[in-house]
Amino acid sequence: MKALTLKAKNYRNLKEIEINPDPGINLICGDNAQGKTNLIEAMWLFTGCKSFRGSKDSELIAFGEETANLEFEFYAGGREQKAEMTIDKRRSVTLNEVKTQSVREMIGVFSAVAFSPVHLNIVKGSPEERRKFIDMAVAQSKPLYAKILSSYNRVLKQRNTLLKSLYSTPSLSDTLDVWDEKLAFYGADVVIYRYEYTQLLKNEAVQIYDELSANREGFSFEYSPSIRNICEKDGEIFEIKADRGKVPVDSEGKAVRNEIYRRLFSNLVKHRKDDISNGTTSCGPHRDDFEIKVNLVSARSFGSQGQQRSCALALKLAEAEVLKKITDTSPVILLDDVMSELDPSRQDYILNRIRDKQVFITCCDSTPALNMCAGKIFEVKNGEVKEYSKK
C-alpha cells in the first residue's frame, strides 16, 4: 500500500496543493495551525472512515467555500488506483471513475493507521475509547465486523428504548427475551472478534514497545470482557475472567461461541431487574475494557506522559503489523505530532526503524529531519506546501 499523489482544494486551510510523497519516510514540518494535520487527515479520509479528529464533514470545507475536493492516487491490490472525493453536506467518492454508493466502500481498498494526540485517550481515557480503538482496528482488517458491531449496537439501542418504556407499559416486558437473544447472538461474535484480534495485537505491541523503550520497561495489553465466572464444556474448564482477559477457548484455540452466547444471555436475564430500574443495559460487550500496563502497573493511573504516549504508539504501530499479516498488505502509517515527549532513541525508532511501510510524520520542529537517513521533507506554511528530498 502506497500513497502516490494527493491533491486538495478548499480543504480546511489548505490552498490548492499537490504532493508526491516518498515511498518511505515523509516528514511534514511547520508551525501550529499551518495545515500539517490537515494534510494527513485528507489522506486518512480515503480509508472510508470519519476524520480521526472527530470532525463533521461540513467542518472539513474551507471557510467561505461550499465544497472541498480531494484527489488521491495510490497503489493497492497490485495496481495503481485513483479516488476522488467531494465534500459538501457529506462525503461522496468516485473510485477508478466509478461512483460508490457510500464512502464506506473504501474500507479495505485503501488502508492506513493513524496516530494523533487524541489517540492518547486509548491509554488515558475511558473504556469507551479503548473499545473504539479496537473496533475500528478490527473493522479495517475484517470489514464484516463493522456490520456485526452495527447490528449489536442497533439491538442494544432498541433494548434500551424498551427498558425505558416499561414503566408506562409493563406488558412489554414479555418481549425482553427476544431482544436478549438477539443481543447475545451478536454480542458473542463481537467478543470473539475482539478476543482473537487482541491476541494478535498484544504480541506485536509488546515487541514494538520493547524496541521503543530499549527493553527498559515491560508492557502488557489484555482484553477484559464483561462476561465472568467459570463454565464447563465437554469436560474441560474454560475461564471467563475479566481480570485476566480470558474467554473460553477449545483445544484448537477457537472461541467457543455457543458458551459465550449462553453466558451473555444469562447475564442479561440476571441483571434484568436492575436494567428495568435504570432504563439501560448494564452488561455486554459495550461494557468491555482492555488493560494496559507498564512494569505491571496501570499505564492510565501510574504511567508518565512519555510512557503513555509510547503505549498508544506501540498499539497503533502494532495495529499496522496485524493489518499487514491479515491482509498481506502494509498499510500507510500517519503519525501526527508523535515526536513530542519522546526521547531521542524513541524518535530514532520512528524515523529510521519502521520498515517496509510508507510513513507520514508531522512535527513543529524540523530538527528530526537531521536524523533521517532517507525520505522527503514537506514544509507547510499558511496552507501551502514545499517539498525537499533528504539525500
mmCIF file of C-alpha atoms in Angstrom:
data_model
loop_
_atom_site.group_PDB
_atom_site.id
_atom_site.type_symbol
_atom_site.label_atom_id
_atom_site.label_comp_id
_atom_site.label_asym_id
_atom_site.label_seq_id
_atom_site.Cartn_x
_atom_site.Cartn_y
_atom_site.Cartn_z
ATOM 1 C CA MET A 1 0.000 0.000 0.000
ATOM 2 C CA LYS A 2 1.497 3.323 -1.095
ATOM 3 C CA ALA A 3 0.203 6.874 -1.443
ATOM 4 C CA LEU A 4 1.381 8.208 -4.813
ATOM 5 C CA THR A 5 -0.228 11.641 -5.215
ATOM 6 C CA LEU A 6 -2.568 13.745 -3.115
ATOM 7 C CA LYS A 7 -4.348 16.862 -4.381
ATOM 8 C CA ALA A 8 -6.545 19.086 -2.232
ATOM 9 C CA LYS A 9 -8.659 22.138 -2.957
ATOM 10 C CA ASN A 10 -10.669 24.139 -0.413
ATOM 11 C CA TYR A 11 -9.891 21.532 2.243
ATOM 12 C CA ARG A 12 -9.772 23.237 5.643
ATOM 13 C CA ASN A 13 -6.977 25.852 5.447
ATOM 14 C CA LEU A 14 -5.041 24.126 2.648
ATOM 15 C CA LYS A 15 -4.669 26.082 -0.558
ATOM 16 C CA GLU A 16 -4.804 24.222 -3.862
ATOM 17 C CA ILE A 17 -1.967 21.788 -3.192
ATOM 18 C CA GLU A 18 -0.395 18.659 -4.659
ATOM 19 C CA ILE A 19 2.192 16.368 -3.076
ATOM 20 C CA ASN A 20 4.095 13.345 -4.406
ATOM 21 C CA PRO A 21 5.326 11.529 -1.303
ATOM 22 C CA ASP A 22 8.326 9.285 -0.830
ATOM 23 C CA PRO A 23 7.577 5.539 -0.625
ATOM 24 C CA GLY A 24 9.359 5.509 2.746
ATOM 25 C CA ILE A 25 9.532 8.285 5.357
ATOM 26 C CA ASN A 26 7.781 11.646 4.842
ATOM 27 C CA LEU A 27 8.335 14.362 7.438
ATOM 28 C CA ILE A 28 5.775 17.203 7.415
ATOM 29 C CA CYS A 29 7.117 20.265 9.242
ATOM 30 C CA GLY A 30 5.606 23.617 10.128
ATOM 31 C CA ASP A 31 4.309 25.790 12.944
ATOM 32 C CA ASN A 32 0.976 25.168 14.592
ATOM 33 C CA ALA A 33 -2.215 25.868 12.605
ATOM 34 C CA GLN A 34 -0.426 25.863 9.237
ATOM 35 C CA GLY A 35 -2.124 22.742 7.827
ATOM 36 C CA LYS A 36 0.188 19.817 8.692
ATOM 37 C CA THR A 37 -2.505 17.670 10.275
ATOM 38 C CA ASN A 38 -4.973 18.613 7.533
ATOM 39 C CA LEU A 39 -2.616 17.035 5.018
ATOM 40 C CA ILE A 40 -2.595 13.576 6.619
ATOM 41 C CA GLU A 41 -6.252 13.854 7.631
ATOM 42 C CA ALA A 42 -7.190 14.317 3.957
ATOM 43 C CA MET A 43 -5.336 11.120 3.130
ATOM 44 C CA TRP A 44 -6.975 9.268 6.025
ATOM 45 C CA LEU A 45 -10.472 10.026 4.720
ATOM 46 C CA PHE A 46 -9.828 7.672 1.796
ATOM 47 C CA THR A 47 -9.863 4.741 4.238
ATOM 48 C CA GLY A 48 -13.645 5.207 4.297
ATOM 49 C CA CYS A 49 -13.621 6.231 7.962
ATOM 50 C CA LYS A 50 -14.529 9.533 9.565
ATOM 51 C CA SER A 51 -11.912 12.108 10.499
ATOM 52 C CA PHE A 52 -9.621 10.785 13.245
ATOM 53 C CA ARG A 53 -10.134 14.190 14.903
ATOM 54 C CA GLY A 54 -13.868 13.569 15.178
ATOM 55 C CA SER A 55 -14.779 16.459 12.871
ATOM 56 C CA LYS A 56 -18.061 16.664 10.999
ATOM 57 C CA ASP A 57 -17.885 16.605 7.194
ATOM 58 C CA SER A 58 -19.070 20.210 6.993
ATOM 59 C CA GLU A 59 -16.085 21.272 9.131
ATOM 60 C CA LEU A 60 -13.660 19.936 6.514
ATOM 61 C CA ILE A 61 -14.539 22.642 3.984
ATOM 62 C CA ALA A 62 -12.535 25.879 3.816
ATOM 63 C CA PHE A 63 -14.279 28.883 5.335
ATOM 64 C CA GLY A 64 -16.480 30.666 2.821
ATOM 65 C CA GLU A 65 -16.488 27.750 0.348
ATOM 66 C CA GLU A 66 -19.367 25.385 -0.433
ATOM 67 C CA THR A 67 -17.374 22.273 -1.305
ATOM 68 C CA ALA A 68 -13.928 20.725 -0.883
ATOM 69 C CA ASN A 69 -12.308 18.403 -3.402
ATOM 70 C CA LEU A 70 -9.661 15.746 -2.908
ATOM 71 C CA GLU A 71 -7.897 13.577 -5.481
ATOM 72 C CA PHE A 72 -5.825 10.621 -4.396
ATOM 73 C CA GLU A 73 -3.715 8.229 -6.417
ATOM 74 C CA PHE A 74 -2.429 5.174 -4.587
ATOM 75 C CA TYR A 75 -1.028 1.705 -5.146
ATOM 76 C CA ALA A 76 -3.140 -1.141 -3.743
ATOM 77 C CA GLY A 77 -4.353 -4.529 -4.823
ATOM 78 C CA GLY A 78 -1.401 -4.930 -7.171
ATOM 79 C CA ARG A 79 -2.202 -1.845 -9.276
ATOM 80 C CA GLU A 80 -2.383 1.941 -9.286
ATOM 81 C CA GLN A 81 -5.800 3.299 -8.386
ATOM 82 C CA LYS A 82 -7.434 6.725 -8.233
ATOM 83 C CA ALA A 83 -10.128 8.034 -5.930
ATOM 84 C CA GLU A 84 -11.829 11.430 -5.979
ATOM 85 C CA MET A 85 -13.771 12.832 -3.054
ATOM 86 C CA THR A 86 -16.238 15.721 -2.934
ATOM 87 C CA ILE A 87 -17.224 17.105 0.446
ATOM 88 C CA ASP A 88 -20.316 19.249 0.916
ATOM 89 C CA LYS A 89 -23.015 18.216 3.390
ATOM 90 C CA ARG A 90 -21.471 14.758 3.267
ATOM 91 C CA ARG A 91 -18.623 12.952 1.527
ATOM 92 C CA SER A 92 -19.013 11.214 -1.822
ATOM 93 C CA VAL A 93 -16.326 9.146 -3.552
ATOM 94 C CA THR A 94 -15.566 8.010 -7.066
ATOM 95 C CA LEU A 95 -13.163 5.068 -7.231
ATOM 96 C CA ASN A 96 -11.457 4.400 -10.554
ATOM 97 C CA GLU A 97 -14.127 6.519 -12.298
ATOM 98 C CA VAL A 98 -16.993 4.543 -10.704
ATOM 99 C CA LYS A 99 -19.159 6.375 -8.175
ATOM 100 C CA THR A 100 -19.521 4.445 -4.927
ATOM 101 C CA GLN A 101 -22.794 4.215 -3.044
ATOM 102 C CA SER A 102 -21.051 5.106 0.210
ATOM 103 C CA VAL A 103 -17.609 6.233 1.351
ATOM 104 C CA ARG A 104 -17.575 3.079 3.489
ATOM 105 C CA GLU A 105 -16.939 1.119 0.300
ATOM 106 C CA MET A 106 -13.356 2.422 0.563
ATOM 107 C CA ILE A 107 -12.806 0.342 3.721
ATOM 108 C CA GLY A 108 -10.300 -2.324 2.784
ATOM 109 C CA VAL A 109 -9.462 -0.657 -0.557
ATOM 110 C CA PHE A 110 -7.028 1.872 0.896
ATOM 111 C CA SER A 111 -5.733 1.064 4.383
ATOM 112 C CA ALA A 112 -3.971 3.352 6.823
ATOM 113 C CA VAL A 113 -3.242 3.533 10.528
ATOM 114 C CA ALA A 114 -3.343 6.966 12.152
ATOM 115 C CA PHE A 115 -1.895 8.216 15.423
ATOM 116 C CA SER A 116 -2.702 11.677 16.748
ATOM 117 C CA PRO A 117 -2.809 13.267 20.215
ATOM 118 C CA VAL A 118 -6.471 12.222 20.519
ATOM 119 C CA HIS A 119 -5.305 8.594 20.491
ATOM 120 C CA LEU A 120 -3.635 9.115 23.862
ATOM 121 C CA ASN A 121 -7.159 8.540 25.149
ATOM 122 C CA ILE A 122 -6.646 4.868 24.325
ATOM 123 C CA VAL A 123 -4.438 4.863 27.422
ATOM 124 C CA LYS A 124 -5.637 7.859 29.429
ATOM 125 C CA GLY A 125 -9.341 7.826 28.607
ATOM 126 C CA SER A 126 -12.436 5.800 29.413
ATOM 127 C CA PRO A 127 -13.121 2.156 28.424
ATOM 128 C CA GLU A 128 -15.231 3.545 25.565
ATOM 129 C CA GLU A 129 -12.068 4.997 23.976
ATOM 130 C CA ARG A 130 -10.308 1.629 24.129
ATOM 131 C CA ARG A 131 -13.341 -0.162 22.684
ATOM 132 C CA LYS A 132 -13.491 2.390 19.886
ATOM 133 C CA PHE A 133 -9.820 1.784 19.057
ATOM 134 C CA ILE A 134 -10.198 -1.993 18.928
ATOM 135 C CA ASP A 135 -13.468 -1.872 16.991
ATOM 136 C CA MET A 136 -12.068 0.402 14.279
ATOM 137 C CA ALA A 137 -8.908 -1.690 14.002
ATOM 138 C CA VAL A 138 -10.851 -4.952 13.672
ATOM 139 C CA ALA A 139 -13.192 -3.420 11.075
ATOM 140 C CA GLN A 140 -10.256 -2.369 8.871
ATOM 141 C CA SER A 141 -8.798 -5.866 8.850
ATOM 142 C CA LYS A 142 -12.144 -7.696 8.746
ATOM 143 C CA PRO A 143 -14.863 -5.478 7.203
ATOM 144 C CA LEU A 144 -17.634 -7.953 8.176
ATOM 145 C CA TYR A 145 -17.050 -6.989 11.801
ATOM 146 C CA ALA A 146 -18.357 -3.473 11.145
ATOM 147 C CA LYS A 147 -21.728 -4.965 10.148
ATOM 148 C CA ILE A 148 -21.821 -7.261 13.183
ATOM 149 C CA LEU A 149 -20.999 -4.410 15.566
ATOM 150 C CA SER A 150 -23.590 -2.181 13.888
ATOM 151 C CA SER A 151 -26.218 -4.903 14.373
ATOM 152 C CA TYR A 152 -25.240 -5.274 18.035
ATOM 153 C CA ASN A 153 -25.473 -1.517 18.647
ATOM 154 C CA ARG A 154 -28.829 -1.331 16.863
ATOM 155 C CA VAL A 155 -30.314 -4.098 19.038
ATOM 156 C CA LEU A 156 -28.758 -2.522 22.154
ATOM 157 C CA LYS A 157 -30.441 0.791 21.334
ATOM 158 C CA GLN A 158 -33.794 -0.940 20.792
ATOM 159 C CA ARG A 159 -33.477 -2.849 24.067
ATOM 160 C CA ASN A 160 -32.652 0.359 25.968
ATOM 161 C CA THR A 161 -35.664 2.082 24.392
ATOM 162 C CA LEU A 162 -37.849 -0.812 25.539
ATOM 163 C CA LEU A 163 -36.422 -0.684 29.058
ATOM 164 C CA LYS A 164 -37.307 2.996 29.332
ATOM 165 C CA SER A 165 -40.882 2.365 28.225
ATOM 166 C CA LEU A 166 -41.614 -0.462 30.686
ATOM 167 C CA TYR A 167 -42.700 1.917 33.449
ATOM 168 C CA SER A 168 -45.609 3.116 31.343
ATOM 169 C CA THR A 169 -46.221 -0.186 29.511
ATOM 170 C CA PRO A 170 -45.188 -3.110 31.792
ATOM 171 C CA SER A 171 -46.820 -5.664 29.488
ATOM 172 C CA LEU A 172 -43.974 -5.176 27.011
ATOM 173 C CA SER A 173 -41.591 -6.972 29.391
ATOM 174 C CA ASP A 174 -42.605 -10.243 27.730
ATOM 175 C CA THR A 175 -40.654 -9.170 24.632
ATOM 176 C CA LEU A 176 -37.347 -8.782 26.500
ATOM 177 C CA ASP A 177 -36.380 -12.400 25.856
ATOM 178 C CA VAL A 178 -36.431 -11.738 22.123
ATOM 179 C CA TRP A 179 -34.148 -8.722 22.434
ATOM 180 C CA ASP A 180 -31.859 -10.514 24.900
ATOM 181 C CA GLU A 181 -31.445 -13.419 22.487
ATOM 182 C CA LYS A 182 -30.558 -11.063 19.637
ATOM 183 C CA LEU A 183 -28.179 -9.054 21.784
ATOM 184 C CA ALA A 184 -26.395 -12.187 22.999
ATOM 185 C CA PHE A 185 -26.287 -13.545 19.429
ATOM 186 C CA TYR A 186 -24.462 -10.519 18.009
ATOM 187 C CA GLY A 187 -22.560 -9.954 21.261
ATOM 188 C CA ALA A 188 -20.944 -13.392 21.070
ATOM 189 C CA ASP A 189 -19.479 -12.540 17.677
ATOM 190 C CA VAL A 190 -18.262 -9.166 18.954
ATOM 191 C CA VAL A 191 -16.440 -10.860 21.852
ATOM 192 C CA ILE A 192 -14.855 -13.453 19.553
ATOM 193 C CA TYR A 193 -13.619 -10.893 17.034
ATOM 194 C CA ARG A 194 -12.243 -8.655 19.785
ATOM 195 C CA TYR A 195 -10.567 -11.531 21.616
ATOM 196 C CA GLU A 196 -8.903 -13.041 18.568
ATOM 197 C CA TYR A 197 -7.735 -9.620 17.360
ATOM 198 C CA THR A 198 -6.401 -8.660 20.801
ATOM 199 C CA GLN A 199 -4.290 -11.816 20.940
ATOM 200 C CA LEU A 200 -2.594 -10.810 17.685
ATOM 201 C CA LEU A 201 -2.293 -7.152 18.664
ATOM 202 C CA LYS A 202 -0.693 -7.650 22.055
ATOM 203 C CA ASN A 203 2.045 -9.897 20.675
ATOM 204 C CA GLU A 204 3.061 -7.212 18.184
ATOM 205 C CA ALA A 205 2.648 -4.348 20.671
ATOM 206 C CA VAL A 206 4.887 -5.988 23.282
ATOM 207 C CA GLN A 207 7.693 -6.384 20.740
ATOM 208 C CA ILE A 208 7.331 -2.804 19.473
ATOM 209 C CA TYR A 209 7.247 -1.352 22.991
ATOM 210 C CA ASP A 210 10.387 -3.343 23.854
ATOM 211 C CA GLU A 211 12.163 -1.738 20.889
ATOM 212 C CA LEU A 212 10.805 1.735 21.697
ATOM 213 C CA SER A 213 11.993 1.523 25.306
ATOM 214 C CA ALA A 214 15.225 -0.363 24.525
ATOM 215 C CA ASN A 215 13.908 -3.205 26.721
ATOM 216 C CA ARG A 216 13.941 -0.944 29.792
ATOM 217 C CA GLU A 217 10.206 -1.290 30.509
ATOM 218 C CA GLY A 218 7.671 -4.114 30.479
ATOM 219 C CA PHE A 219 4.407 -3.644 28.561
ATOM 220 C CA SER A 220 1.217 -5.707 28.615
ATOM 221 C CA PHE A 221 -2.206 -5.431 26.988
ATOM 222 C CA GLU A 222 -5.153 -7.693 27.843
ATOM 223 C CA TYR A 223 -8.816 -7.931 26.901
ATOM 224 C CA SER A 224 -11.152 -7.698 29.916
ATOM 225 C CA PRO A 225 -14.572 -8.899 28.708
ATOM 226 C CA SER A 226 -17.616 -8.226 30.838
ATOM 227 C CA ILE A 227 -18.536 -11.930 30.951
ATOM 228 C CA ARG A 228 -17.113 -13.580 34.053
ATOM 229 C CA ASN A 229 -17.143 -16.818 36.055
ATOM 230 C CA ILE A 230 -16.076 -20.305 35.024
ATOM 231 C CA CYS A 231 -18.050 -22.623 32.784
ATOM 232 C CA GLU A 232 -17.566 -26.209 31.656
ATOM 233 C CA LYS A 233 -17.845 -27.670 28.156
ATOM 234 C CA ASP A 234 -17.062 -31.225 27.056
ATOM 235 C CA GLY A 235 -15.382 -31.960 30.361
ATOM 236 C CA GLU A 236 -12.923 -29.069 30.144
ATOM 237 C CA ILE A 237 -12.837 -25.900 32.219
ATOM 238 C CA PHE A 238 -12.891 -22.580 30.386
ATOM 239 C CA GLU A 239 -12.097 -19.392 32.237
ATOM 240 C CA ILE A 240 -14.042 -16.199 31.610
ATOM 241 C CA LYS A 241 -12.364 -13.724 33.929
ATOM 242 C CA ALA A 242 -12.314 -10.011 33.244
ATOM 243 C CA ASP A 243 -9.265 -9.534 35.451
ATOM 244 C CA ARG A 244 -7.256 -11.988 33.338
ATOM 245 C CA GLY A 245 -8.672 -11.075 29.956
ATOM 246 C CA LYS A 246 -9.727 -14.604 29.019
ATOM 247 C CA VAL A 247 -12.680 -16.006 27.143
ATOM 248 C CA PRO A 248 -13.483 -19.705 26.663
ATOM 249 C CA VAL A 249 -11.279 -21.449 24.117
ATOM 250 C CA ASP A 250 -11.183 -25.004 22.855
ATOM 251 C CA SER A 251 -8.146 -27.191 22.202
ATOM 252 C CA GLU A 252 -7.684 -25.605 18.745
ATOM 253 C CA GLY A 253 -7.633 -22.063 20.152
ATOM 254 C CA LYS A 254 -11.013 -21.049 18.719
ATOM 255 C CA ALA A 255 -13.504 -19.129 20.823
ATOM 256 C CA VAL A 256 -16.437 -21.314 21.927
ATOM 257 C CA ARG A 257 -19.210 -19.182 20.514
ATOM 258 C CA ASN A 258 -22.152 -21.077 21.998
ATOM 259 C CA GLU A 259 -20.768 -20.792 25.504
ATOM 260 C CA ILE A 260 -20.159 -17.075 25.127
ATOM 261 C CA TYR A 261 -23.708 -16.661 23.818
ATOM 262 C CA ARG A 262 -25.092 -18.604 26.790
ATOM 263 C CA ARG A 263 -23.099 -16.562 29.287
ATOM 264 C CA LEU A 264 -24.127 -13.245 27.716
ATOM 265 C CA PHE A 265 -27.796 -14.216 27.657
ATOM 266 C CA SER A 266 -27.612 -15.466 31.255
ATOM 267 C CA ASN A 267 -26.095 -12.169 32.403
ATOM 268 C CA LEU A 268 -28.796 -10.158 30.629
ATOM 269 C CA VAL A 269 -31.512 -12.162 32.395
ATOM 270 C CA LYS A 270 -29.690 -11.941 35.726
ATOM 271 C CA HIS A 271 -29.464 -8.134 35.564
ATOM 272 C CA ARG A 272 -32.876 -7.585 34.010
ATOM 273 C CA LYS A 273 -34.458 -6.163 37.161
ATOM 274 C CA ASP A 274 -31.713 -3.575 37.581
ATOM 275 C CA ASP A 275 -31.784 -2.780 33.873
ATOM 276 C CA ILE A 276 -35.510 -2.059 34.010
ATOM 277 C CA SER A 277 -35.000 0.119 37.085
ATOM 278 C CA ASN A 278 -32.150 2.090 35.458
ATOM 279 C CA GLY A 279 -33.550 2.119 31.927
ATOM 280 C CA THR A 280 -30.296 0.888 30.377
ATOM 281 C CA THR A 281 -28.411 -2.341 29.635
ATOM 282 C CA SER A 282 -25.738 -2.880 32.268
ATOM 283 C CA CYS A 283 -23.811 -5.838 30.847
ATOM 284 C CA GLY A 284 -22.460 -6.982 27.498
ATOM 285 C CA PRO A 285 -19.593 -6.173 25.106
ATOM 286 C CA HIS A 286 -20.494 -2.465 25.261
ATOM 287 C CA ARG A 287 -19.108 -2.607 28.824
ATOM 288 C CA ASP A 288 -15.828 -4.363 27.947
ATOM 289 C CA ASP A 289 -12.428 -2.878 28.679
ATOM 290 C CA PHE A 290 -8.758 -3.500 27.862
ATOM 291 C CA GLU A 291 -5.976 -3.359 30.444
ATOM 292 C CA ILE A 292 -2.752 -1.537 29.534
ATOM 293 C CA LYS A 293 0.163 -1.867 31.944
ATOM 294 C CA VAL A 294 3.796 -0.735 32.126
ATOM 295 C CA ASN A 295 6.008 -2.568 34.584
ATOM 296 C CA LEU A 296 2.950 -4.446 35.879
ATOM 297 C CA VAL A 297 1.012 -1.325 36.917
ATOM 298 C CA SER A 298 -1.750 0.594 35.174
ATOM 299 C CA ALA A 299 -0.378 2.901 32.491
ATOM 300 C CA ARG A 300 -3.508 5.035 32.843
ATOM 301 C CA SER A 301 -3.034 5.639 36.573
ATOM 302 C CA PHE A 302 0.728 5.471 37.048
ATOM 303 C CA GLY A 303 2.424 5.888 33.657
ATOM 304 C CA SER A 304 4.390 9.027 32.814
ATOM 305 C CA GLN A 305 3.296 11.101 29.817
ATOM 306 C CA GLY A 306 6.146 9.623 27.789
ATOM 307 C CA GLN A 307 5.147 6.075 28.774
ATOM 308 C CA GLN A 308 1.500 6.728 27.972
ATOM 309 C CA ARG A 309 2.456 8.117 24.579
ATOM 310 C CA SER A 310 4.709 5.116 23.966
ATOM 311 C CA CYS A 311 1.881 2.725 24.907
ATOM 312 C CA ALA A 312 -0.551 4.368 22.491
ATOM 313 C CA LEU A 313 2.091 4.492 19.762
ATOM 314 C CA ALA A 314 3.043 0.823 20.266
ATOM 315 C CA LEU A 315 -0.608 -0.184 19.952
ATOM 316 C CA LYS A 316 -1.105 1.863 16.765
ATOM 317 C CA LEU A 317 2.078 0.520 15.173
ATOM 318 C CA ALA A 318 1.032 -2.980 16.235
ATOM 319 C CA GLU A 319 -2.302 -2.345 14.527
ATOM 320 C CA ALA A 320 -0.365 -1.774 11.297
ATOM 321 C CA GLU A 321 1.551 -5.030 11.748
ATOM 322 C CA VAL A 322 -1.624 -7.033 12.397
ATOM 323 C CA LEU A 323 -3.320 -5.459 9.393
ATOM 324 C CA LYS A 324 -0.343 -6.464 7.265
ATOM 325 C CA LYS A 325 -0.497 -10.073 8.491
ATOM 326 C CA ILE A 326 -4.245 -10.401 7.965
ATOM 327 C CA THR A 327 -4.469 -8.675 4.573
ATOM 328 C CA ASP A 328 -0.904 -9.350 3.343
ATOM 329 C CA THR A 329 -0.594 -5.607 2.644
ATOM 330 C CA SER A 330 1.272 -2.951 4.630
ATOM 331 C CA PRO A 331 -0.975 0.000 5.489
ATOM 332 C CA VAL A 332 0.211 3.592 5.223
ATOM 333 C CA ILE A 333 1.134 4.996 8.650
ATOM 334 C CA LEU A 334 0.058 8.545 9.561
ATOM 335 C CA LEU A 335 1.684 9.948 12.706
ATOM 336 C CA ASP A 336 0.522 13.361 13.915
ATOM 337 C CA ASP A 337 2.649 15.192 16.493
ATOM 338 C CA VAL A 338 4.251 11.937 17.581
ATOM 339 C CA MET A 339 7.722 13.243 18.430
ATOM 340 C CA SER A 340 6.852 15.384 21.449
ATOM 341 C CA GLU A 341 7.610 13.799 24.831
ATOM 342 C CA LEU A 342 9.684 11.026 23.225
ATOM 343 C CA ASP A 343 13.386 10.705 23.999
ATOM 344 C CA PRO A 344 15.941 10.631 21.139
ATOM 345 C CA SER A 345 16.142 6.819 20.963
ATOM 346 C CA ARG A 346 12.370 6.521 20.556
ATOM 347 C CA GLN A 347 12.395 9.248 17.912
ATOM 348 C CA ASP A 348 15.115 7.347 16.060
ATOM 349 C CA TYR A 349 12.960 4.213 16.076
ATOM 350 C CA ILE A 350 10.123 6.097 14.375
ATOM 351 C CA LEU A 351 12.344 7.857 11.833
ATOM 352 C CA ASN A 352 14.603 5.023 10.804
ATOM 353 C CA ARG A 353 13.404 1.638 12.056
ATOM 354 C CA ILE A 354 9.814 1.350 10.832
ATOM 355 C CA ARG A 355 10.474 -0.930 7.890
ATOM 356 C CA ASP A 356 8.582 -1.854 4.731
ATOM 357 C CA LYS A 357 5.913 0.812 5.235
ATOM 358 C CA GLN A 358 5.212 4.300 3.980
ATOM 359 C CA VAL A 359 5.148 6.715 6.916
ATOM 360 C CA PHE A 360 3.968 10.332 7.264
ATOM 361 C CA ILE A 361 5.075 12.232 10.373
ATOM 362 C CA THR A 362 4.016 15.757 11.343
ATOM 363 C CA CYS A 363 6.071 17.891 13.715
ATOM 364 C CA CYS A 364 6.600 21.550 14.550
ATOM 365 C CA ASP A 365 10.374 21.272 14.953
ATOM 366 C CA SER A 366 12.357 20.350 11.852
ATOM 367 C CA THR A 367 15.258 19.017 13.956
ATOM 368 C CA PRO A 368 14.224 15.355 13.476
ATOM 369 C CA ALA A 369 14.946 15.831 9.763
ATOM 370 C CA LEU A 370 18.660 15.917 10.649
ATOM 371 C CA ASN A 371 18.384 12.332 11.896
ATOM 372 C CA MET A 372 16.544 10.956 8.867
ATOM 373 C CA CYS A 373 18.536 8.522 6.763
ATOM 374 C CA ALA A 374 16.282 8.981 3.702
ATOM 375 C CA GLY A 375 12.867 10.214 2.614
ATOM 376 C CA LYS A 376 11.189 13.538 1.872
ATOM 377 C CA ILE A 377 10.532 16.654 3.901
ATOM 378 C CA PHE A 378 7.451 18.817 3.355
ATOM 379 C CA GLU A 379 7.211 22.309 4.819
ATOM 380 C CA VAL A 380 3.673 23.568 5.374
ATOM 381 C CA LYS A 381 3.103 27.291 5.825
ATOM 382 C CA ASN A 382 -0.203 29.163 5.544
ATOM 383 C CA GLY A 383 -1.801 26.186 3.793
ATOM 384 C CA GLU A 384 0.918 25.915 1.136
ATOM 385 C CA VAL A 385 3.350 23.025 0.806
ATOM 386 C CA LYS A 386 7.011 22.962 -0.275
ATOM 387 C CA GLU A 387 8.892 19.724 -0.860
ATOM 388 C CA TYR A 388 12.526 18.803 -0.149
ATOM 389 C CA SER A 389 14.301 15.496 -0.641
ATOM 390 C CA LYS A 390 16.509 14.004 2.067
ATOM 391 C CA LYS A 391 19.698 12.894 0.349
#
